[in-house]
Amino acid sequence: MKRLFILTLLALWAAPAPALALDPALAPEAKRLLEQGRRAQPERARLAERLGARIEPTSDGRSFVLVWTPKEPVKGWVVTLHGHGSWAFDELALWQPHLEGRGLGLAALQWWFGRGEAMPDYYPPEHAYREIDQLLRRLGASPKSALLHGFSRGAANIYGVAALDIASANHFFGLVLANAGGAAPDFPVNRNIESGRFGSRPFASQNWITFCGGRDENPERDGCPAMRRAGTWVVKHGATLLRTIEDPSADHGGFHRQDRHVRTVLDLFQGKRVAP
C-alpha cells in the first residue's frame, strides 16, 4: 500500500500541467506571439497553466489577453500593461499571489508584438483601450470594478488609456496605478489630453496612485521626479490622487518586491481603510 501511494505521488508530480486554455479564434499572428512568450518565459508560462489561466484573442488577431479568474466569486479585475519588451505571463506571476482571497481576477494584455522597441511595435493607447473595453464587456465588468495598472512603458501609456475610459463613458477603472512610468509631454495622446481634445477634465472622477523608486536608473523618466510631475498633471486634469508611494530604497521594479506596496494599492481599490 505504501509503495502504491509513493508511485501515485510520483505520477502526479511527473504529470504535465494542463495546457493554457486557448480560444479557437486565436489567429496565426497571435499564436506565434504566444509561442514566443512561452519560449521567453517558460517557468511563468507553466505557472499560468497550473493556475488555470486562459488565453483570449484580441479583435485584430495580432495578440492576446491572459485572463486569470480566482476560485471565489469575482468582485473586480486588475487590468495590466507590462513593461517594455515583456510578457503578459510576467504580470500574472507578479500579481496573482496578492489577488488570492480578494475576489479579484487579472487581465494582462500582451501589448508588445514581440519585435522591436519602436512605437509601432506596441499597441497605441487607443488600440489597447479598444481591446480592454471589449474584454471587460465580455467579462461583465461594471463601472469602477477594475484597477488599471501599467509598469514602466506600460505606465507611460496608461494616461491615454485612462482618459479614453472616461471619454467612452464606460468608467471601468475605479483606480489607476502608474507604476514607474511618467507622463511624457511629447507623447501624442498626452498632447491631446493637454490640448483639450478629451475635454477640460479628462480624468474627472478617477482615483490615481503613483509609485516610484528612489534608485530608479531613469529618475526624470520613470523615477520620483517624473512621477511627482505625473501626479500633479493628472490632478490638474481632474483626477484625485489617493496616494503617492515613494520607496527610497527601491529600483525601477520595486513595487512588487514589497508586499506592503501591493497591499496598500489593493486595499485602497477595495475601499479599505489604509494608514497614511
One Martini backbone bead per residue (centre of mass of N, CA, C, O) as a GRO file, in nm:
protein
  276
    1MET     BB    1   0.059   0.062  -0.022
    2LYS     BB    2   0.298   0.254   0.009
    3ARG     BB    3   0.405   0.214  -0.280
    4LEU     BB    4   0.148   0.317  -0.424
    5PHE     BB    5   0.154   0.601  -0.304
    6ILE     BB    6   0.428   0.685  -0.419
    7LEU     BB    7   0.360   0.637  -0.719
    8THR     BB    8   0.130   0.841  -0.729
    9LEU     BB    9   0.294   1.092  -0.659
   10LEU     BB   10   0.493   1.070  -0.893
   11ALA     BB   11   0.279   1.096  -1.115
   12LEU     BB   12   0.178   1.376  -1.037
   13TRP     BB   13   0.451   1.526  -1.063
   14ALA     BB   14   0.499   1.429  -1.372
   15ALA     BB   15   0.265   1.564  -1.466
   16PRO     BB   16   0.142   1.767  -1.678
   17ALA     BB   17   0.036   2.060  -1.731
   18PRO     BB   18  -0.214   2.226  -1.822
   19ALA     BB   19  -0.314   2.377  -2.081
   20LEU     BB   20  -0.381   2.650  -2.217
   21ALA     BB   21  -0.664   2.814  -2.276
   22LEU     BB   22  -0.779   2.824  -2.606
   23ASP     BB   23  -0.890   3.016  -2.839
   24PRO     BB   24  -1.008   2.933  -3.155
   25ALA     BB   25  -0.960   3.246  -3.267
   26LEU     BB   26  -0.664   3.229  -3.288
   27ALA     BB   27  -0.435   3.373  -3.463
   28PRO     BB   28  -0.135   3.331  -3.609
   29GLU     BB   29   0.005   3.579  -3.483
   30ALA     BB   30  -0.081   3.514  -3.191
   31LYS     BB   31   0.047   3.234  -3.175
   32ARG     BB   32   0.336   3.325  -3.218
   33LEU     BB   33   0.346   3.509  -2.969
   34LEU     BB   34   0.281   3.296  -2.758
   35GLU     BB   35   0.526   3.111  -2.818
   36GLN     BB   36   0.737   3.324  -2.757
   37GLY     BB   37   0.656   3.365  -2.460
   38ARG     BB   38   0.708   3.074  -2.370
   39ARG     BB   39   1.013   3.079  -2.439
   40ALA     BB   40   1.091   3.333  -2.264
   41GLN     BB   41   0.871   3.219  -2.018
   42PRO     BB   42   0.844   2.913  -1.906
   43GLU     BB   43   0.774   2.928  -1.602
   44ARG     BB   44   0.536   3.134  -1.629
   45ALA     BB   45   0.372   2.965  -1.825
   46ARG     BB   46   0.335   2.724  -1.633
   47LEU     BB   47   0.194   2.881  -1.415
   48ALA     BB   48  -0.053   2.958  -1.581
   49GLU     BB   49  -0.144   2.667  -1.619
   50ARG     BB   50  -0.175   2.588  -1.316
   51LEU     BB   51  -0.388   2.836  -1.268
   52GLY     BB   52  -0.594   2.843  -1.524
   53ALA     BB   53  -0.538   3.010  -1.751
   54ARG     BB   54  -0.638   3.220  -2.028
   55ILE     BB   55  -0.683   3.272  -2.380
   56GLU     BB   56  -0.748   3.577  -2.553
   57PRO     BB   57  -0.839   3.745  -2.821
   58THR     BB   58  -0.794   3.985  -3.032
   59SER     BB   59  -0.970   4.162  -3.273
   60ASP     BB   60  -0.702   4.173  -3.482
   61GLY     BB   61  -0.504   3.908  -3.435
   62ARG     BB   62  -0.217   4.003  -3.291
   63SER     BB   63  -0.313   3.902  -3.000
   64PHE     BB   64  -0.346   3.883  -2.632
   65VAL     BB   65  -0.516   3.765  -2.333
   66LEU     BB   66  -0.452   3.716  -1.993
   67VAL     BB   67  -0.671   3.510  -1.792
   68TRP     BB   68  -0.761   3.528  -1.442
   69THR     BB   69  -0.956   3.328  -1.210
   70PRO     BB   70  -1.089   3.292  -0.926
   71LYS     BB   71  -1.258   3.081  -0.713
   72GLU     BB   72  -1.400   3.307  -0.627
   73PRO     BB   73  -1.598   3.549  -0.655
   74VAL     BB   74  -1.609   3.815  -0.867
   75LYS     BB   75  -1.539   4.171  -0.793
   76GLY     BB   76  -1.280   4.212  -0.985
   77TRP     BB   77  -1.008   4.390  -1.168
   78VAL     BB   78  -0.685   4.348  -1.309
   79VAL     BB   79  -0.542   4.575  -1.538
   80THR     BB   80  -0.249   4.513  -1.750
   81LEU     BB   81   0.069   4.670  -1.838
   82HIS     BB   82   0.357   4.604  -1.941
   83GLY     BB   83   0.667   4.630  -2.010
   84HIS     BB   84   0.930   4.640  -2.191
   85GLY     BB   85   0.981   4.349  -2.349
   86SER     BB   86   0.730   4.184  -2.245
   87TRP     BB   87   0.486   3.983  -2.049
   88ALA     BB   88   0.191   3.860  -1.935
   89PHE     BB   89   0.320   3.644  -1.749
   90ASP     BB   90   0.453   3.844  -1.556
   91GLU     BB   91   0.195   3.968  -1.433
   92LEU     BB   92   0.081   3.714  -1.307
   93ALA     BB   93   0.321   3.647  -1.119
   94LEU     BB   94   0.304   3.924  -0.959
   95TRP     BB   95  -0.018   3.936  -0.880
   96GLN     BB   96  -0.163   3.669  -0.789
   97PRO     BB   97  -0.075   3.636  -0.483
   98HIS     BB   98  -0.247   3.909  -0.407
   99LEU     BB   99  -0.546   3.803  -0.509
  100GLU     BB  100  -0.586   3.603  -0.314
  101GLY     BB  101  -0.901   3.632  -0.147
  102ARG     BB  102  -1.032   3.904  -0.309
  103GLY     BB  103  -1.191   3.862  -0.587
  104LEU     BB  104  -0.955   3.895  -0.808
  105GLY     BB  105  -0.879   3.942  -1.127
  106LEU     BB  106  -0.686   3.893  -1.440
  107ALA     BB  107  -0.575   4.126  -1.710
  108ALA     BB  108  -0.326   4.067  -1.966
  109LEU     BB  109  -0.191   4.260  -2.204
  110GLN     BB  110  -0.034   4.193  -2.512
  111TRP     BB  111   0.120   4.492  -2.636
  112TRP     BB  112   0.356   4.341  -2.743
  113PHE     BB  113   0.489   4.196  -3.060
  114GLY     BB  114   0.808   4.082  -3.014
  115ARG     BB  115   0.926   4.341  -3.187
  116GLY     BB  116   1.090   4.578  -3.089
  117GLU     BB  117   1.084   4.955  -2.971
  118ALA     BB  118   0.880   5.089  -3.126
  119MET     BB  119   0.572   5.214  -3.145
  120PRO     BB  120   0.461   4.990  -3.360
  121ASP     BB  121   0.537   4.745  -3.143
  122TYR     BB  122   0.276   4.868  -3.017
  123TYR     BB  123   0.008   4.952  -2.868
  124PRO     BB  124  -0.185   5.197  -2.868
  125PRO     BB  125  -0.404   5.333  -2.657
  126GLU     BB  126  -0.652   5.298  -2.842
  127HIS     BB  127  -0.612   4.986  -2.883
  128ALA     BB  128  -0.590   4.897  -2.594
  129TYR     BB  129  -0.873   4.997  -2.512
  130ARG     BB  130  -1.037   4.833  -2.706
  131GLU     BB  131  -0.959   4.558  -2.576
  132ILE     BB  132  -1.046   4.618  -2.287
  133ASP     BB  133  -1.337   4.684  -2.339
  134GLN     BB  134  -1.422   4.412  -2.467
  135LEU     BB  135  -1.338   4.233  -2.233
  136LEU     BB  136  -1.505   4.361  -1.999
  137ARG     BB  137  -1.772   4.301  -2.132
  138ARG     BB  138  -1.742   3.991  -2.138
  139LEU     BB  139  -1.700   3.987  -1.813
  140GLY     BB  140  -1.911   4.195  -1.678
  141ALA     BB  141  -1.818   4.468  -1.611
  142SER     BB  142  -1.830   4.733  -1.397
  143PRO     BB  143  -1.821   5.019  -1.273
  144LYS     BB  144  -1.524   5.046  -1.086
  145SER     BB  145  -1.406   4.722  -1.113
  146ALA     BB  146  -1.119   4.837  -1.207
  147LEU     BB  147  -0.766   4.804  -1.221
  148LEU     BB  148  -0.522   5.015  -1.353
  149HIS     BB  149  -0.205   4.895  -1.483
  150GLY     BB  150   0.135   5.030  -1.517
  151PHE     BB  151   0.465   4.950  -1.638
  152SER     BB  152   0.654   5.181  -1.739
  153ARG     BB  153   0.561   5.177  -2.047
  154GLY     BB  154   0.277   5.116  -1.949
  155ALA     BB  155   0.246   5.374  -1.781
  156ALA     BB  156   0.296   5.580  -2.016
  157ASN     BB  157   0.005   5.470  -2.150
  158ILE     BB  158  -0.235   5.507  -1.928
  159TYR     BB  159  -0.328   5.794  -1.967
  160GLY     BB  160  -0.484   5.739  -2.228
  161VAL     BB  161  -0.656   5.501  -2.132
  162ALA     BB  162  -0.801   5.657  -1.904
  163ALA     BB  163  -0.925   5.880  -2.083
  164LEU     BB  164  -1.091   5.685  -2.265
  165ASP     BB  165  -1.278   5.582  -2.041
  166ILE     BB  166  -1.418   5.852  -1.997
  167ALA     BB  167  -1.498   5.922  -2.294
  168SER     BB  168  -1.682   5.649  -2.317
  169ALA     BB  169  -1.849   5.611  -2.034
  170ASN     BB  170  -1.760   5.352  -1.868
  171HIS     BB  171  -1.593   5.356  -1.596
  172PHE     BB  172  -1.409   5.103  -1.504
  173PHE     BB  173  -1.198   5.275  -1.331
  174GLY     BB  174  -1.137   5.299  -0.985
  175LEU     BB  175  -0.821   5.263  -1.051
  176VAL     BB  176  -0.490   5.412  -1.099
  177LEU     BB  177  -0.158   5.272  -1.172
  178ALA     BB  178   0.152   5.439  -1.176
  179ASN     BB  179   0.445   5.244  -1.253
  180ALA     BB  180   0.723   5.379  -1.339
  181GLY     BB  181   0.568   5.609  -1.545
  182GLY     BB  182   0.554   5.881  -1.712
  183ALA     BB  183   0.423   6.188  -1.858
  184ALA     BB  184   0.483   6.253  -2.167
  185PRO     BB  185   0.445   6.552  -2.341
  186ASP     BB  186   0.516   6.420  -2.648
  187PHE     BB  187   0.286   6.239  -2.638
  188PRO     BB  188   0.018   6.230  -2.830
  189VAL     BB  189  -0.209   6.178  -2.613
  190ASN     BB  190  -0.102   6.395  -2.416
  191ARG     BB  191  -0.144   6.632  -2.605
  192ASN     BB  192  -0.451   6.593  -2.622
  193ILE     BB  193  -0.506   6.638  -2.328
  194GLU     BB  194  -0.374   6.924  -2.304
  195SER     BB  195  -0.557   7.054  -2.550
  196GLY     BB  196  -0.871   6.927  -2.502
  197ARG     BB  197  -0.977   6.667  -2.659
  198PHE     BB  198  -1.099   6.545  -2.364
  199GLY     BB  199  -1.136   6.797  -2.224
  200SER     BB  200  -1.107   6.967  -1.916
  201ARG     BB  201  -1.162   6.664  -1.749
  202PRO     BB  202  -1.032   6.360  -1.827
  203PHE     BB  203  -1.005   6.256  -1.495
  204ALA     BB  204  -1.275   6.257  -1.393
  205SER     BB  205  -1.344   6.043  -1.116
  206GLN     BB  206  -1.047   5.956  -1.079
  207ASN     BB  207  -0.827   5.731  -0.927
  208TRP     BB  208  -0.488   5.769  -0.801
  209ILE     BB  209  -0.155   5.613  -0.828
  210THR     BB  210   0.188   5.643  -0.739
  211PHE     BB  211   0.514   5.504  -0.834
  212CYS     BB  212   0.850   5.504  -0.681
  213GLY     BB  213   1.206   5.485  -0.707
  214GLY     BB  214   1.501   5.615  -0.571
  215ARG     BB  215   1.681   5.400  -0.777
  216ASP     BB  216   1.616   5.490  -1.042
  217GLU     BB  217   1.785   5.511  -1.354
  218ASN     BB  218   1.525   5.713  -1.454
  219PRO     BB  219   1.409   5.974  -1.292
  220GLU     BB  220   1.288   6.165  -1.532
  221ARG     BB  221   1.096   5.920  -1.643
  222ASP     BB  222   1.040   5.697  -1.372
  223GLY     BB  223   1.084   5.844  -1.126
  224CYS     BB  224   1.011   6.070  -0.885
  225PRO     BB  225   1.007   6.326  -1.058
  226ALA     BB  226   0.811   6.208  -1.272
  227MET     BB  227   0.574   6.122  -1.071
  228ARG     BB  228   0.516   6.399  -0.961
  229ARG     BB  229   0.434   6.524  -1.226
  230ALA     BB  230   0.208   6.323  -1.290
  231GLY     BB  231   0.031   6.384  -1.046
  232THR     BB  232  -0.012   6.683  -1.111
  233TRP     BB  233  -0.137   6.640  -1.395
  234VAL     BB  234  -0.392   6.469  -1.324
  235VAL     BB  235  -0.510   6.677  -1.130
  236LYS     BB  236  -0.535   6.908  -1.333
  237HIS     BB  237  -0.738   6.686  -1.501
  238GLY     BB  238  -0.934   6.569  -1.235
  239ALA     BB  239  -0.793   6.399  -1.043
  240THR     BB  240  -0.744   6.168  -0.771
  241LEU     BB  241  -0.481   6.154  -0.534
  242LEU     BB  242  -0.443   5.910  -0.302
  243ARG     BB  243  -0.131   5.823  -0.370
  244THR     BB  244   0.224   5.851  -0.290
  245ILE     BB  245   0.472   5.619  -0.373
  246GLU     BB  246   0.790   5.624  -0.199
  247ASP     BB  247   1.095   5.432  -0.248
  248PRO     BB  248   1.419   5.486  -0.169
  249SER     BB  249   1.526   5.165  -0.213
  250ALA     BB  250   1.411   5.149  -0.494
  251ASP     BB  251   1.377   5.046  -0.802
  252HIS     BB  252   1.211   5.009  -1.091
  253GLY     BB  253   1.083   4.714  -0.969
  254GLY     BB  254   0.976   4.770  -0.654
  255PHE     BB  255   0.674   4.723  -0.604
  256HIS     BB  256   0.663   4.390  -0.595
  257ARG     BB  257   0.894   4.357  -0.361
  258GLN     BB  258   0.659   4.486  -0.177
  259ASP     BB  259   0.380   4.398  -0.020
  260ARG     BB  260   0.282   4.673   0.094
  261HIS     BB  261   0.226   4.812  -0.174
  262VAL     BB  262   0.011   4.620  -0.285
  263ARG     BB  263  -0.179   4.629  -0.042
  264THR     BB  264  -0.246   4.927  -0.051
  265VAL     BB  265  -0.375   4.934  -0.331
  266LEU     BB  266  -0.594   4.713  -0.288
  267ASP     BB  267  -0.730   4.842  -0.045
  268LEU     BB  268  -0.813   5.104  -0.185
  269PHE     BB  269  -0.977   4.974  -0.410
  270GLN     BB  270  -1.165   4.816  -0.177
  271GLY     BB  271  -1.221   5.039   0.059
  272LYS     BB  272  -0.998   5.045   0.264
  273ARG     BB  273  -0.832   5.120   0.541
  274VAL     BB  274  -0.542   5.342   0.524
  275ALA     BB  275  -0.259   5.433   0.626
  276PRO     BB  276  -0.042   5.702   0.560
   0.00000   0.00000   0.00000
